[in-house]
Amino acid sequence: MKNERSKKHRVFQLLRVAIQAAFFFLFLYLMAVTHYPGDDYIGPVERFFHFDPLLGLTTFIATRVFFASFLLAGITLLVTLILGRVACGWACPLGTLHQFFSWVFKKARFLKPKNDGKAGLAWKYVVLVFVLAGSLFTLNLVGYLDPLSFLYRSFTLAVFPFLAFGADAVLDVLYGTGMTTAGRSLGQFVENMMFNTIFLQGLFIGLLLTGAVMLNAWKERFWCRYLCPLGALLGLFSRWNIFKLRIDEDKCIKCGLCNLHCETQATPFPNAEWKSSECVYCQTCAAICPTAAISFPLKPAPAKMTGIDLSRRKLVLTTFLGFAAAPLFRITPARKRASEKLIRPPGSLPEEDFLRTCVKCGACMKVCPTNGLQPTLSEAGPEGIWTPMLVPKIGYCEYYCSLCTQVCPTGAIRELTVEEKVDVKIGTSWVDKSRCIPYVFGKPCIVCEEHCPTSPKAIKLVEVEAKLPDGSIVTQMGPVIDLDLCIGCGVCENKCPVMDKPAIFVTSVGEERSSKNQLLLELF
Ligand code: SF4
Ligand code: SF4
Ligand code: SF4
């Protein structure tokens, strides 16, 4: 009896691992192909996000606008209503990553299974209430802890660049040891993947992912148990699921193995303590039970929500903190005057709407073919940390490209055709006459004018005079900007041969999405 039962559940668990791997690699694949596809238009590579009800809900509450793509999240909720938190146990790529590392740490004996009771489980509900309360006050913080945003951002800004640099090191070894064929194949593969490799704060974001993974050495699936607001939301919906854990009292020998190995502390034993809101239907308990006493029969009655130990006092306090966070996060000069560095991608919503809508996933930064889109730190204030901005010194906005507008899962960047995008002004270019070569040295340089993509060109060459150290004056052709034609793409700044601090640079002023961030004088 025992062996028969174990075999059945081993097969079941193998099936689960296969499905988890399939979802994980689908997520990874969609992320990996979020790059320039050799065409102006890219497919629905951001689709995975639209199955996330937490992103849909918080963005809807914060913006009061429903983004139709998030109708797909209804499927996740429906599945959860019927089957419980299977999305966490069988599909969530971050859950899979945590489970994988929990398994590794167990094998390496860093993680010793222990019975943790229900201590701490309520924290993820606190996080959920905090995020929802913040959204009510139009503060959208969900992107920091939503599992899909967290994983996407971490892979894009830290893991992929790390792998690309790692591959470079391997290539050196392969070529150095004469294995040129293998080197060429690897080099070609890395090139095809078009990883962006330079990111501000990439190290910090990578360390956060490392920290989240390392917590699994302390408690199995730490993130899923204590932190994940999406897990908490799905937990609330899993009360009515039709498969409930049952322990056959006649077979149970009360060994406690099921509790010890439960991935999410759902407390299978005793039966009355089982928390359907915590169970991710991994069925480890059923597989490990030495007497095959555990099963999940059909039982469509509502379960007790014993997992949510959130007292009314805690709930009120957390809601208050969520409300209070909104004004606190907004005590920042960024609201008074736009930062000159905050050059948003073309198609971005006006700043307040943008902050309510962007979930900091990094999809736009992944797809940008020039690596120009970077995560902000202080430029957009505390609520804008890790939202995208163009940093022309790193990469410019390619004239015939509208990819970031196509991959944003929440519509923080409006979808634009290339024809629409070329006319969108995201900033304004300025010539620094104290550094520009024709102005200072009287030498010829037309690099910025040559690269300016607008038609007619926004950079005009006019005769300028330079005073040389010997007192002589030379005349040379130097750049001036036509403010009406400049769209702020930044290619001039990017290509300027004055390397450390370019002699031509772009600031956000004049961006067409803002009526405030404009030159206030009528100049011409
Ligand atoms: S910032 Fe410009 S170049 Fe980068 S993805 Fe967006 S449209 Fe393309
Ligand atoms: S703007 Fe960029 S980071 Fe923000 S939600 Fe859209 S794709 Fe993600
Ligand atoms: S930013 Fe520079 S290159 Fe781009 S349109 Fe303005 S002047 Fe031309």
PDB file of C-alpha atoms in Angstrom, residues 52-169:
ATOM      1  CA  ASP A  52      -1.200  38.715 -12.696  1.00  0.00           C
ATOM      2  CA  PRO A  53      -4.340  39.916 -10.843  1.00  0.00           C
ATOM      3  CA  LEU A  54      -2.329  41.929  -8.333  1.00  0.00           C
ATOM      4  CA  LEU A  55      -0.770  44.100 -11.039  1.00  0.00           C
ATOM      5  CA  GLY A  56      -4.169  44.538 -12.668  1.00  0.00           C
ATOM      6  CA  LEU A  57      -5.931  45.382  -9.409  1.00  0.00           C
ATOM      7  CA  THR A  58      -3.400  47.831  -7.975  1.00  0.00           C
ATOM      8  CA  THR A  59      -2.933  49.605 -11.292  1.00  0.00           C
ATOM      9  CA  PHE A  60      -6.708  49.878 -11.664  1.00  0.00           C
ATOM     10  CA  ILE A  61      -7.132  51.259  -8.129  1.00  0.00           C
ATOM     11  CA  ALA A  62      -4.210  53.689  -8.472  1.00  0.00           C
ATOM     12  CA  THR A  63      -5.191  55.005 -11.903  1.00  0.00           C
ATOM     13  CA  ARG A  64      -8.982  54.452 -11.787  1.00  0.00           C
ATOM     14  CA  VAL A  65      -8.591  53.195 -15.327  1.00  0.00           C
ATOM     15  CA  PHE A  66      -8.941  49.532 -16.265  1.00  0.00           C
ATOM     16  CA  PHE A  67      -6.348  48.284 -18.722  1.00  0.00           C
ATOM     17  CA  ALA A  68      -8.254  45.768 -20.850  1.00  0.00           C
ATOM     18  CA  SER A  69      -5.310  43.343 -21.194  1.00  0.00           C
ATOM     19  CA  PHE A  70      -5.640  42.561 -17.488  1.00  0.00           C
ATOM     20  CA  LEU A  71      -8.932  40.790 -18.199  1.00  0.00           C
ATOM     21  CA  LEU A  72      -6.643  37.772 -18.581  1.00  0.00           C
ATOM     22  CA  ALA A  73      -5.932  37.982 -14.846  1.00  0.00           C
ATOM     23  CA  GLY A  74      -9.534  36.839 -14.424  1.00  0.00           C
ATOM     24  CA  ILE A  75      -8.368  33.403 -15.611  1.00  0.00           C
ATOM     25  CA  THR A  76      -5.856  33.226 -12.743  1.00  0.00           C
ATOM     26  CA  LEU A  77      -8.550  34.226 -10.258  1.00  0.00           C
ATOM     27  CA  LEU A  78     -11.018  31.734 -11.665  1.00  0.00           C
ATOM     28  CA  VAL A  79      -8.463  28.919 -11.502  1.00  0.00           C
ATOM     29  CA  THR A  80      -7.653  29.936  -7.915  1.00  0.00           C
ATOM     30  CA  LEU A  81     -11.331  29.968  -6.972  1.00  0.00           C
ATOM     31  CA  ILE A  82     -11.753  26.458  -8.294  1.00  0.00           C
ATOM     32  CA  LEU A  83      -8.409  24.822  -7.582  1.00  0.00           C
ATOM     33  CA  GLY A  84      -6.768  26.942  -4.882  1.00  0.00           C
ATOM     34  CA  ARG A  85      -3.304  28.530  -5.062  1.00  0.00           C
ATOM     35  CA  VAL A  86      -2.076  26.296  -7.872  1.00  0.00           C
ATOM     36  CA  ALA A  87      -0.764  29.404  -9.651  1.00  0.00           C
ATOM     37  CA  CYS A  88       1.788  29.735  -6.807  1.00  0.00           C
ATOM     38  CA  GLY A  89       2.635  26.056  -6.667  1.00  0.00           C
ATOM     39  CA  TRP A  90       2.605  25.183 -10.335  1.00  0.00           C
ATOM     40  CA  ALA A  91       3.068  28.303 -12.461  1.00  0.00           C
ATOM     41  CA  CYS A  92       4.684  31.298 -10.746  1.00  0.00           C
ATOM     42  CA  PRO A  93       8.262  31.573 -12.070  1.00  0.00           C
ATOM     43  CA  LEU A  94       9.536  33.278  -8.923  1.00  0.00           C
ATOM     44  CA  GLY A  95       7.925  30.564  -6.790  1.00  0.00           C
ATOM     45  CA  THR A  96       9.675  27.983  -8.953  1.00  0.00           C
ATOM     46  CA  LEU A  97      13.000  29.738  -8.481  1.00  0.00           C
ATOM     47  CA  HIS A  98      12.526  29.794  -4.704  1.00  0.00           C
ATOM     48  CA  GLN A  99      11.465  26.182  -4.639  1.00  0.00           C
ATOM     49  CA  PHE A 100      14.476  25.182  -6.692  1.00  0.00           C
ATOM     50  CA  PHE A 101      16.870  26.931  -4.327  1.00  0.00           C
ATOM     51  CA  SER A 102      15.030  25.565  -1.278  1.00  0.00           C
ATOM     52  CA  TRP A 103      15.632  22.105  -2.752  1.00  0.00           C
ATOM     53  CA  VAL A 104      19.303  22.915  -3.389  1.00  0.00           C
ATOM     54  CA  PHE A 105      19.751  24.220   0.177  1.00  0.00           C
ATOM     55  CA  LYS A 106      18.045  21.130   1.541  1.00  0.00           C
ATOM     56  CA  LYS A 107      20.313  18.834  -0.459  1.00  0.00           C
ATOM     57  CA  ALA A 108      23.340  20.820   0.732  1.00  0.00           C
ATOM     58  CA  ARG A 109      21.985  20.557   4.288  1.00  0.00           C
ATOM     59  CA  PHE A 110      21.916  24.330   4.752  1.00  0.00           C
ATOM     60  CA  LEU A 111      18.164  24.131   5.164  1.00  0.00           C
ATOM     61  CA  LYS A 112      16.950  21.733   7.800  1.00  0.00           C
ATOM     62  CA  PRO A 113      13.206  21.065   7.644  1.00  0.00           C
ATOM     63  CA  LYS A 114      11.524  22.304  10.779  1.00  0.00           C
ATOM     64  CA  ASN A 115       8.000  22.834  11.973  1.00  0.00           C
ATOM     65  CA  ASP A 116       7.506  26.594  11.975  1.00  0.00           C
ATOM     66  CA  GLY A 117       3.883  26.717  13.051  1.00  0.00           C
ATOM     67  CA  LYS A 118       1.945  29.642  11.622  1.00  0.00           C
ATOM     68  CA  ALA A 119       4.225  32.406  12.905  1.00  0.00           C
ATOM     69  CA  GLY A 120       4.834  35.138  10.364  1.00  0.00           C
ATOM     70  CA  LEU A 121       2.367  33.959   7.721  1.00  0.00           C
ATOM     71  CA  ALA A 122       0.246  37.075   8.175  1.00  0.00           C
ATOM     72  CA  TRP A 123       3.072  39.339   7.004  1.00  0.00           C
ATOM     73  CA  LYS A 124       2.289  38.880   3.355  1.00  0.00           C
ATOM     74  CA  TYR A 125      -1.294  39.992   4.035  1.00  0.00           C
ATOM     75  CA  VAL A 126       0.109  43.060   5.765  1.00  0.00           C
ATOM     76  CA  VAL A 127       2.159  43.755   2.619  1.00  0.00           C
ATOM     77  CA  LEU A 128      -0.950  43.241   0.473  1.00  0.00           C
ATOM     78  CA  VAL A 129      -3.112  45.580   2.555  1.00  0.00           C
ATOM     79  CA  PHE A 130      -0.318  48.167   2.575  1.00  0.00           C
ATOM     80  CA  VAL A 131       0.039  48.048  -1.197  1.00  0.00           C
ATOM     81  CA  LEU A 132      -3.735  48.202  -1.780  1.00  0.00           C
ATOM     82  CA  ALA A 133      -4.190  51.067   0.684  1.00  0.00           C
ATOM     83  CA  GLY A 134      -1.346  52.951  -1.016  1.00  0.00           C
ATOM     84  CA  SER A 135      -3.036  52.385  -4.395  1.00  0.00           C
ATOM     85  CA  LEU A 136      -6.245  53.895  -3.074  1.00  0.00           C
ATOM     86  CA  PHE A 137      -4.194  57.048  -2.556  1.00  0.00           C
ATOM     87  CA  THR A 138      -2.773  56.698  -6.076  1.00  0.00           C
ATOM     88  CA  LEU A 139       0.598  55.442  -4.798  1.00  0.00           C
ATOM     89  CA  ASN A 140       1.540  52.423  -6.877  1.00  0.00           C
ATOM     90  CA  LEU A 141       4.208  50.475  -4.966  1.00  0.00           C
ATOM     91  CA  VAL A 142       3.228  47.026  -6.170  1.00  0.00           C
ATOM     92  CA  GLY A 143       6.132  46.724  -8.590  1.00  0.00           C
ATOM     93  CA  TYR A 144       8.697  46.438  -5.817  1.00  0.00           C
ATOM     94  CA  LEU A 145       7.286  43.160  -4.463  1.00  0.00           C
ATOM     95  CA  ASP A 146       5.035  41.763  -7.141  1.00  0.00           C
ATOM     96  CA  PRO A 147       6.752  38.479  -8.068  1.00  0.00           C
ATOM     97  CA  LEU A 148       6.636  38.959 -11.840  1.00  0.00           C
ATOM     98  CA  SER A 149       7.928  42.536 -11.717  1.00  0.00           C
ATOM     99  CA  PHE A 150      10.589  41.557  -9.192  1.00  0.00           C
ATOM    100  CA  LEU A 151      11.827  38.634 -11.254  1.00  0.00           C
ATOM    101  CA  TYR A 152      11.698  40.425 -14.594  1.00  0.00           C
ATOM    102  CA  ARG A 153      13.556  43.463 -13.273  1.00  0.00           C
ATOM    103  CA  SER A 154      16.164  41.345 -11.496  1.00  0.00           C
ATOM    104  CA  PHE A 155      16.864  39.208 -14.555  1.00  0.00           C
ATOM    105  CA  THR A 156      16.929  42.138 -16.965  1.00  0.00           C
ATOM    106  CA  LEU A 157      19.057  44.475 -14.881  1.00  0.00           C
ATOM    107  CA  ALA A 158      21.327  41.991 -13.128  1.00  0.00           C
ATOM    108  CA  VAL A 159      21.164  38.325 -14.165  1.00  0.00           C
ATOM    109  CA  PHE A 160      21.327  38.751 -17.957  1.00  0.00           C
ATOM    110  CA  PRO A 161      24.170  41.307 -17.788  1.00  0.00           C
ATOM    111  CA  PHE A 162      25.962  38.971 -15.374  1.00  0.00           C
ATOM    112  CA  LEU A 163      25.542  36.059 -17.791  1.00  0.00           C
ATOM    113  CA  ALA A 164      26.714  38.180 -20.713  1.00  0.00           C
ATOM    114  CA  PHE A 165      29.890  39.187 -18.881  1.00  0.00           C
ATOM    115  CA  GLY A 166      30.318  35.586 -17.724  1.00  0.00           C
ATOM    116  CA  ALA A 167      30.039  34.436 -21.332  1.00  0.00           C
ATOM    117  CA  ASP A 168      32.738  36.970 -22.286  1.00  0.00           C
ATOM    118  CA  ALA A 169      35.058  35.411 -19.726  1.00  0.00           C
TER     119      ALA A 169
END
